[in-house]
Amino acid sequence: MTGEMRVSLFFLFVLILIWTTLASAGVEPVGLLSYLSNLVLYLAAWFFLAAAQTLWSLYRHRPDRPLRYLRDGAFGPAYRRQIRESLPLLVGVVIFMPGFSAMKSAIPLFNDYDWDQSFIDLDIALHGRDPWRILQPMLGHPLVTSAISVAYHLWILLIYAGTIYFALYVKDRQLRVRYFAAFFGIWTINGVILATLMASVGPCFLEPLIGNAHYAEQMAYLAKANETYPVMVIDVQQQLIAWHASGSHGLGRGISAMPSMHVALAFLFFLAIRQVNHTLGVLFFIFFVTILIGSVHLAYHYAVDGYVSILITAIVWSVCGALFRPAAHHAANEPYPVTQRG
């Protein structure tokens, strides 16, 4: 059994558990629109990456017969084989994300949001005061906050463009399988199991959902900064509150602070991409740190949310490296054809 099939079976098992759990709580299945929307986003990511690859290949090689070069080279047998190998993984992510969103939005049906005060106290115990106050002298400027909010929302590209990249453009099959195994692993452990067991809403939702005004000063700063430069998270946070109030279970819904999936996925992508290219590794380390800091500065998360995410993701990455190396080792070292110019 190939590594891709083993990962897909794991994904299917988790998805069945999610659907069964939701059904037991009376949550209706996720609507077809959520799955179609997710599919369109993945297809759009594929289109833009393929367009970028096409332009780069044509610029770099300047073939005399471009269409033939693309057919036999950039999109030749090796690329088509990789599509076939990765198809189970791609089908998995298309189906998984709406199911995850439904489970995340259903957390209140299984556990009360009663961990926030514990995480507030732990943050203060570790840092001496609220971590956002430590960051505020450096980051508390509207333009800086606006820039961080843009980066925080660009994170979504890791789900879509990042997934397509590892599925179809990373030739190291061992690394590819390991990435997807860890991808499903962190969403399952961090995003479903721990998020439900340690249900918490996070600083920005603490007052509207729990009635605790501990972060009122931070939220006032973000609102004020938004009057000068757009802070994208403000509108998104309000929309999440509205979805929560209406009990909506569609794609992208749900409120959960601990652990931070933003931090977990950014860290996972850094761990994987550094094995592809050193320069990209440096760039995505900077992006990961930006997400970690931004998760606190933008009031989505407690600092400990990020710390736990990093720890769990590192463990999952290591375990997946051990579990999936034997199945993928031979294929990972198969040579890919080298395309000649012209």
Short mmCIF file of C-alpha atoms in Angstrom, two decimals:
data_model
loop_
_atom_site.label_atom_id
_atom_site.label_comp_id
_atom_site.label_asym_id
_atom_site.label_seq_id
_atom_site.Cartn_x
_atom_site.Cartn_y
_atom_site.Cartn_z
CA MET A 1 0.00 0.00 0.00
CA THR A 2 1.43 3.38 -1.01
CA GLY A 3 2.07 6.15 1.48
CA GLU A 4 -0.64 8.24 -0.18
CA MET A 5 -3.20 5.49 0.35
CA ARG A 6 -2.20 5.02 3.98
CA VAL A 7 -2.64 8.75 4.63
CA SER A 8 -5.98 8.72 2.79
CA LEU A 9 -7.26 5.83 4.90
CA PHE A 10 -6.28 7.73 8.04
CA PHE A 11 -8.10 10.79 6.73
CA LEU A 12 -11.20 8.71 5.91
CA PHE A 13 -11.21 7.22 9.40
CA VAL A 14 -11.02 10.67 11.00
CA LEU A 15 -13.70 12.06 8.71
CA ILE A 16 -16.08 9.22 9.55
CA LEU A 17 -15.50 9.90 13.24
CA ILE A 18 -16.26 13.59 12.72
CA TRP A 19 -19.45 12.89 10.76
CA THR A 20 -20.56 10.32 13.34
CA THR A 21 -19.85 12.68 16.22
CA LEU A 22 -21.75 15.52 14.57
CA ALA A 23 -24.70 13.26 13.81
CA SER A 24 -24.83 12.14 17.44
CA ALA A 25 -25.25 15.79 18.44
CA GLY A 26 -27.98 16.37 15.90
CA VAL A 27 -25.84 18.50 13.57
CA GLU A 28 -26.99 18.21 9.98
CA PRO A 29 -24.39 17.22 7.36
CA VAL A 30 -22.38 20.07 5.85
CA GLY A 31 -24.14 21.47 2.81
CA LEU A 32 -22.98 20.74 -0.72
CA LEU A 33 -22.14 24.42 -1.19
CA SER A 34 -19.33 24.19 1.37
CA TYR A 35 -17.72 21.29 -0.47
CA LEU A 36 -18.10 23.01 -3.83
CA SER A 37 -16.65 26.25 -2.44
CA ASN A 38 -13.69 24.34 -1.04
CA LEU A 39 -13.16 22.57 -4.36
CA VAL A 40 -13.24 25.86 -6.27
CA LEU A 41 -10.61 27.34 -3.95
CA TYR A 42 -8.28 24.38 -4.52
CA LEU A 43 -8.83 24.51 -8.29
CA ALA A 44 -8.11 28.24 -8.28
CA ALA A 45 -4.89 27.66 -6.35
CA TRP A 46 -3.91 24.95 -8.84
CA PHE A 47 -4.64 27.27 -11.78
CA PHE A 48 -2.48 30.09 -10.45
CA LEU A 49 0.40 27.79 -9.54
CA ALA A 50 0.22 26.13 -12.97
CA ALA A 51 0.19 29.54 -14.65
CA ALA A 52 3.20 30.64 -12.62
CA GLN A 53 5.03 27.40 -13.47
CA THR A 54 4.24 27.85 -17.17
CA LEU A 55 5.54 31.41 -17.31
CA TRP A 56 8.65 30.55 -15.33
CA SER A 57 9.45 27.49 -17.44
CA LEU A 58 9.01 29.38 -20.70
CA TYR A 59 11.12 32.29 -19.45
CA ARG A 60 13.87 30.04 -18.12
CA HIS A 61 14.20 27.62 -21.07
CA ARG A 62 12.88 29.73 -23.98
CA PRO A 63 11.97 26.66 -26.05
CA ASP A 64 11.61 26.90 -29.82
CA ARG A 65 8.30 25.04 -29.61
CA PRO A 66 6.61 26.21 -26.38
CA LEU A 67 3.48 24.07 -26.54
CA ARG A 68 5.42 20.89 -27.20
CA TYR A 69 7.85 21.78 -24.44
CA LEU A 70 5.01 22.24 -21.94
CA ARG A 71 3.30 19.02 -23.04
CA ASP A 72 6.42 16.89 -22.82
CA GLY A 73 8.33 18.80 -20.16
CA ALA A 74 6.77 20.99 -17.48
CA PHE A 75 3.44 19.11 -17.74
CA GLY A 76 4.87 15.89 -19.09
CA PRO A 77 4.73 12.26 -17.87
CA ALA A 78 6.42 12.96 -14.52
CA TYR A 79 3.94 15.70 -13.66
CA ARG A 80 0.95 13.61 -14.71
CA ARG A 81 2.25 10.70 -12.65
CA GLN A 82 2.50 12.97 -9.63
CA ILE A 83 -1.12 14.03 -10.13
CA ARG A 84 -2.20 10.39 -10.10
CA GLU A 85 -0.15 9.65 -7.00
CA SER A 86 -1.48 12.69 -5.12
CA LEU A 87 -5.12 12.42 -6.18
CA PRO A 88 -6.22 10.57 -3.00
CA LEU A 89 -4.60 13.30 -0.91
CA LEU A 90 -6.25 16.09 -2.89
CA VAL A 91 -9.67 14.46 -2.64
CA GLY A 92 -9.04 14.15 1.07
CA VAL A 93 -8.36 17.83 1.69
CA VAL A 94 -11.33 18.90 -0.43
CA ILE A 95 -13.66 16.82 1.73
CA PHE A 96 -11.89 17.28 5.05
CA MET A 97 -11.92 21.06 5.50
CA PRO A 98 -15.74 21.52 5.48
CA GLY A 99 -16.04 18.63 7.93
CA PHE A 100 -13.45 20.22 10.17
CA SER A 101 -15.27 23.57 10.07
CA ALA A 102 -18.52 21.87 11.06
CA MET A 103 -16.81 20.15 13.99
CA LYS A 104 -15.17 23.38 15.12
CA SER A 105 -18.44 25.29 15.07
CA ALA A 106 -20.10 22.45 17.02
CA ILE A 107 -17.63 22.57 19.94
CA PRO A 108 -20.19 24.22 22.29
CA LEU A 109 -22.42 21.16 21.84
CA PHE A 110 -19.75 18.93 23.38
CA ASN A 111 -17.97 21.17 25.89
CA ASP A 112 -18.46 24.55 27.48
CA TYR A 113 -16.05 27.37 26.77
CA ASP A 114 -14.61 27.35 30.28
CA TRP A 115 -10.84 27.28 29.77
CA ASP A 116 -10.23 30.94 28.94
CA GLN A 117 -9.50 32.12 32.47
CA SER A 118 -6.97 29.32 32.91
CA PHE A 119 -5.12 30.41 29.79
CA ILE A 120 -5.25 34.06 30.84
CA ASP A 121 -3.71 33.15 34.18
CA LEU A 122 -1.09 30.92 32.54
CA ASP A 123 -0.12 33.68 30.11
CA ILE A 124 0.38 36.10 32.98
CA ALA A 125 2.29 33.53 35.04
CA LEU A 126 4.68 32.84 32.14
CA HIS A 127 5.19 36.41 30.97
CA GLY A 128 4.56 38.54 34.07
CA ARG A 129 1.61 40.28 32.41
CA ASP A 130 -0.63 39.91 29.39
CA PRO A 131 1.64 39.13 26.42
CA TRP A 132 -0.11 41.64 24.16
CA ARG A 133 1.02 44.41 26.50
CA ILE A 134 4.63 43.29 26.10
CA LEU A 135 4.28 43.47 22.31
CA GLN A 136 2.34 46.75 22.26
CA PRO A 137 5.27 49.22 22.46
CA MET A 138 6.78 47.66 19.33
CA LEU A 139 3.65 46.67 17.39
CA GLY A 140 1.04 49.10 18.70
CA HIS A 141 1.04 51.39 15.65
CA PRO A 142 -1.91 51.34 13.23
CA LEU A 143 0.21 50.80 10.11
CA VAL A 144 2.12 47.91 11.73
CA THR A 145 -1.11 46.35 12.99
CA SER A 146 -2.67 46.66 9.55
CA ALA A 147 0.34 44.97 7.91
CA ILE A 148 0.25 42.11 10.42
CA SER A 149 -3.46 41.62 9.79
CA VAL A 150 -2.77 41.29 6.06
CA ALA A 151 -0.12 38.64 6.73
CA TYR A 152 -2.49 36.87 9.10
CA HIS A 153 -5.09 36.57 6.38
CA LEU A 154 -2.57 35.52 3.74
CA TRP A 155 -2.14 32.45 5.94
CA ILE A 156 -5.13 30.91 4.17
CA LEU A 157 -2.87 30.40 1.15
CA LEU A 158 -1.08 27.70 3.13
CA ILE A 159 -4.30 25.68 3.13
CA TYR A 160 -4.90 26.04 -0.59
CA ALA A 161 -1.79 27.02 -2.55
CA GLY A 162 0.48 25.31 0.00
CA THR A 163 -1.45 22.05 -0.29
CA ILE A 164 -1.39 22.10 -4.09
CA TYR A 165 2.32 22.91 -4.04
CA PHE A 166 3.23 19.91 -1.89
CA ALA A 167 0.87 17.62 -3.78
CA LEU A 168 1.91 18.49 -7.32
CA TYR A 169 5.20 20.38 -7.29
CA VAL A 170 7.34 18.70 -4.62
CA LYS A 171 9.03 15.78 -6.34
CA ASP A 172 10.33 14.18 -3.15
CA ARG A 173 7.55 11.66 -2.60
CA GLN A 174 8.69 10.84 0.92
CA LEU A 175 8.49 14.48 1.94
CA ARG A 176 5.13 14.87 0.20
CA VAL A 177 3.55 11.94 2.05
CA ARG A 178 5.06 13.05 5.35
CA TYR A 179 3.67 16.57 4.89
CA PHE A 180 0.13 15.37 4.22
CA ALA A 181 0.25 12.89 7.07
CA ALA A 182 1.30 15.69 9.42
CA PHE A 183 -1.26 18.05 7.83
CA PHE A 184 -4.16 15.74 8.65
CA GLY A 185 -2.58 14.93 11.99
CA ILE A 186 -2.38 18.49 13.27
CA TRP A 187 -5.89 19.34 12.10
CA THR A 188 -7.16 16.26 13.91
CA ILE A 189 -5.19 16.57 17.15
CA ASN A 190 -4.96 20.35 17.48
CA GLY A 191 -8.05 21.44 15.59
CA VAL A 192 -10.54 18.79 16.71
CA ILE A 193 -9.47 16.84 19.80
CA LEU A 194 -7.61 19.46 21.86
CA ALA A 195 -9.84 22.30 20.67
CA THR A 196 -12.85 20.41 22.03
CA LEU A 197 -11.25 19.20 25.25
CA MET A 198 -9.83 22.65 26.09
CA ALA A 199 -12.67 24.72 24.66
CA SER A 200 -11.86 28.43 24.74
CA VAL A 201 -12.85 31.44 22.67
CA GLY A 202 -9.77 33.66 22.80
CA PRO A 203 -9.28 37.33 23.69
CA CYS A 204 -11.29 38.94 20.88
CA PHE A 205 -14.39 36.86 21.65
CA LEU A 206 -14.04 36.86 25.41
CA GLU A 207 -16.34 39.80 26.14
CA PRO A 208 -19.07 39.23 23.50
CA LEU A 209 -19.35 35.49 24.18
CA ILE A 210 -18.26 35.07 27.82
CA GLY A 211 -18.89 38.53 29.25
CA ASN A 212 -15.30 38.94 30.46
CA ALA A 213 -13.86 42.39 29.63
CA HIS A 214 -10.22 41.49 30.42
CA TYR A 215 -9.11 42.41 26.89
CA ALA A 216 -11.35 45.46 26.41
CA GLU A 217 -8.33 47.78 26.20
CA GLN A 218 -6.71 45.67 23.48
CA MET A 219 -9.93 45.50 21.48
CA ALA A 220 -10.34 49.27 21.83
CA TYR A 221 -6.84 49.74 20.38
CA LEU A 222 -7.62 47.48 17.40
CA ALA A 223 -10.86 49.34 16.72
CA LYS A 224 -9.05 52.68 16.91
CA ALA A 225 -6.25 51.47 14.63
CA ASN A 226 -8.87 50.33 12.13
CA GLU A 227 -10.02 53.95 11.81
CA THR A 228 -6.59 54.91 10.45
CA TYR A 229 -5.54 51.83 8.46
CA PRO A 230 -7.73 48.81 7.69
CA VAL A 231 -7.29 46.04 10.24
CA MET A 232 -8.81 43.13 8.36
CA VAL A 233 -9.45 40.97 11.40
CA ILE A 234 -12.10 43.31 12.82
CA ASP A 235 -14.76 42.48 10.22
CA VAL A 236 -13.85 38.78 10.23
CA GLN A 237 -14.16 38.58 14.01
CA GLN A 238 -17.60 40.20 13.85
CA GLN A 239 -18.68 37.76 11.14
CA LEU A 240 -17.50 34.80 13.23
CA ILE A 241 -19.55 36.08 16.16
CA ALA A 242 -22.61 36.34 13.90
CA TRP A 243 -22.11 32.81 12.58
CA HIS A 244 -21.67 31.53 16.11
CA ALA A 245 -24.90 33.19 17.21
CA SER A 246 -26.82 31.69 14.28
CA GLY A 247 -25.36 28.20 14.77
CA SER A 248 -23.96 28.11 11.24
CA HIS A 249 -21.69 25.11 10.46
CA GLY A 250 -20.36 26.00 6.99
CA LEU A 251 -16.83 26.32 5.63
CA GLY A 252 -14.62 28.70 7.62
CA ARG A 253 -16.93 28.94 10.63
CA GLY A 254 -16.35 28.12 14.26
CA ILE A 255 -14.57 29.73 17.21
CA SER A 256 -11.71 28.08 19.04
CA ALA A 257 -8.54 29.48 20.61
CA MET A 258 -6.52 26.60 22.07
CA PRO A 259 -4.50 25.39 20.22
CA SER A 260 -3.89 27.85 17.39
CA MET A 261 -4.28 26.29 13.95
CA HIS A 262 -2.78 29.41 12.38
CA VAL A 263 0.42 28.83 14.31
CA ALA A 264 0.35 25.04 13.85
CA LEU A 265 0.01 25.17 10.07
CA ALA A 266 2.54 27.99 9.65
CA PHE A 267 5.04 26.00 11.72
CA LEU A 268 4.33 22.78 9.80
CA PHE A 269 4.83 24.54 6.47
CA PHE A 270 8.15 25.93 7.67
CA LEU A 271 9.31 22.48 8.82
CA ALA A 272 8.48 21.00 5.41
CA ILE A 273 9.48 23.79 3.03
CA ARG A 274 12.95 24.14 4.52
CA GLN A 275 13.65 20.65 3.19
CA VAL A 276 12.77 21.85 -0.30
CA ASN A 277 14.75 25.08 -0.39
CA HIS A 278 16.86 26.85 2.24
CA THR A 279 15.84 30.36 1.17
CA LEU A 280 12.15 29.45 1.25
CA GLY A 281 12.76 27.97 4.68
CA VAL A 282 14.09 31.29 5.96
CA LEU A 283 11.18 33.22 4.43
CA PHE A 284 8.57 30.91 5.90
CA PHE A 285 10.27 30.95 9.28
CA ILE A 286 9.78 34.72 9.25
CA PHE A 287 6.17 34.17 8.21
CA PHE A 288 5.68 31.64 11.01
CA VAL A 289 7.05 34.08 13.61
CA THR A 290 4.79 36.81 12.19
CA ILE A 291 1.75 34.54 12.58
CA LEU A 292 2.78 33.56 16.12
CA ILE A 293 3.16 37.19 17.18
CA GLY A 294 0.13 38.30 15.17
CA SER A 295 -2.11 35.70 16.80
CA VAL A 296 -1.53 37.52 20.11
CA HIS A 297 -1.36 41.11 18.84
CA LEU A 298 -4.61 40.74 16.84
CA ALA A 299 -6.38 39.24 19.90
CA TYR A 300 -7.23 35.91 18.31
CA HIS A 301 -5.16 33.83 20.71
CA TYR A 302 -3.44 33.60 24.05
CA ALA A 303 0.31 33.15 23.75
CA VAL A 304 0.07 29.66 25.24
CA ASP A 305 -2.21 28.66 22.34
CA GLY A 306 0.73 29.11 20.02
CA TYR A 307 3.22 27.38 22.31
CA VAL A 308 1.07 24.27 22.57
CA SER A 309 0.55 24.27 18.80
CA ILE A 310 4.28 24.37 18.16
CA LEU A 311 4.94 21.51 20.57
CA ILE A 312 2.21 19.25 19.18
CA THR A 313 3.11 20.04 15.57
CA ALA A 314 6.78 19.23 16.18
CA ILE A 315 5.80 15.88 17.71
CA VAL A 316 3.40 15.05 14.88
CA TRP A 317 6.02 15.98 12.26
CA SER A 318 8.59 13.69 13.90
CA VAL A 319 6.17 10.78 14.29
CA CYS A 320 5.00 11.06 10.67
CA GLY A 321 8.60 11.04 9.51
CA ALA A 322 9.09 7.69 11.23
CA LEU A 323 5.75 6.16 10.26
CA PHE A 324 5.71 6.97 6.57
CA ARG A 325 9.38 6.76 5.63
CA PRO A 326 9.35 2.99 4.80
CA ALA A 327 6.30 3.18 2.53
CA ALA A 328 7.50 6.20 0.58
CA HIS A 329 11.26 5.64 0.55
CA HIS A 330 11.59 3.79 -2.73
CA ALA A 331 9.27 6.07 -4.68
CA ALA A 332 10.87 9.17 -3.26
CA ASN A 333 14.18 8.20 -4.82
CA GLU A 334 12.90 7.27 -8.26
CA PRO A 335 14.49 9.62 -10.83
CA TYR A 336 12.22 12.04 -12.61
CA PRO A 337 12.85 12.52 -16.34
CA VAL A 338 14.92 15.53 -17.29
CA THR A 339 13.34 17.55 -20.07
CA GLN A 340 15.51 18.90 -22.84
CA ARG A 341 15.05 22.35 -24.24
CA GLY A 342 13.25 22.68 -27.51
#
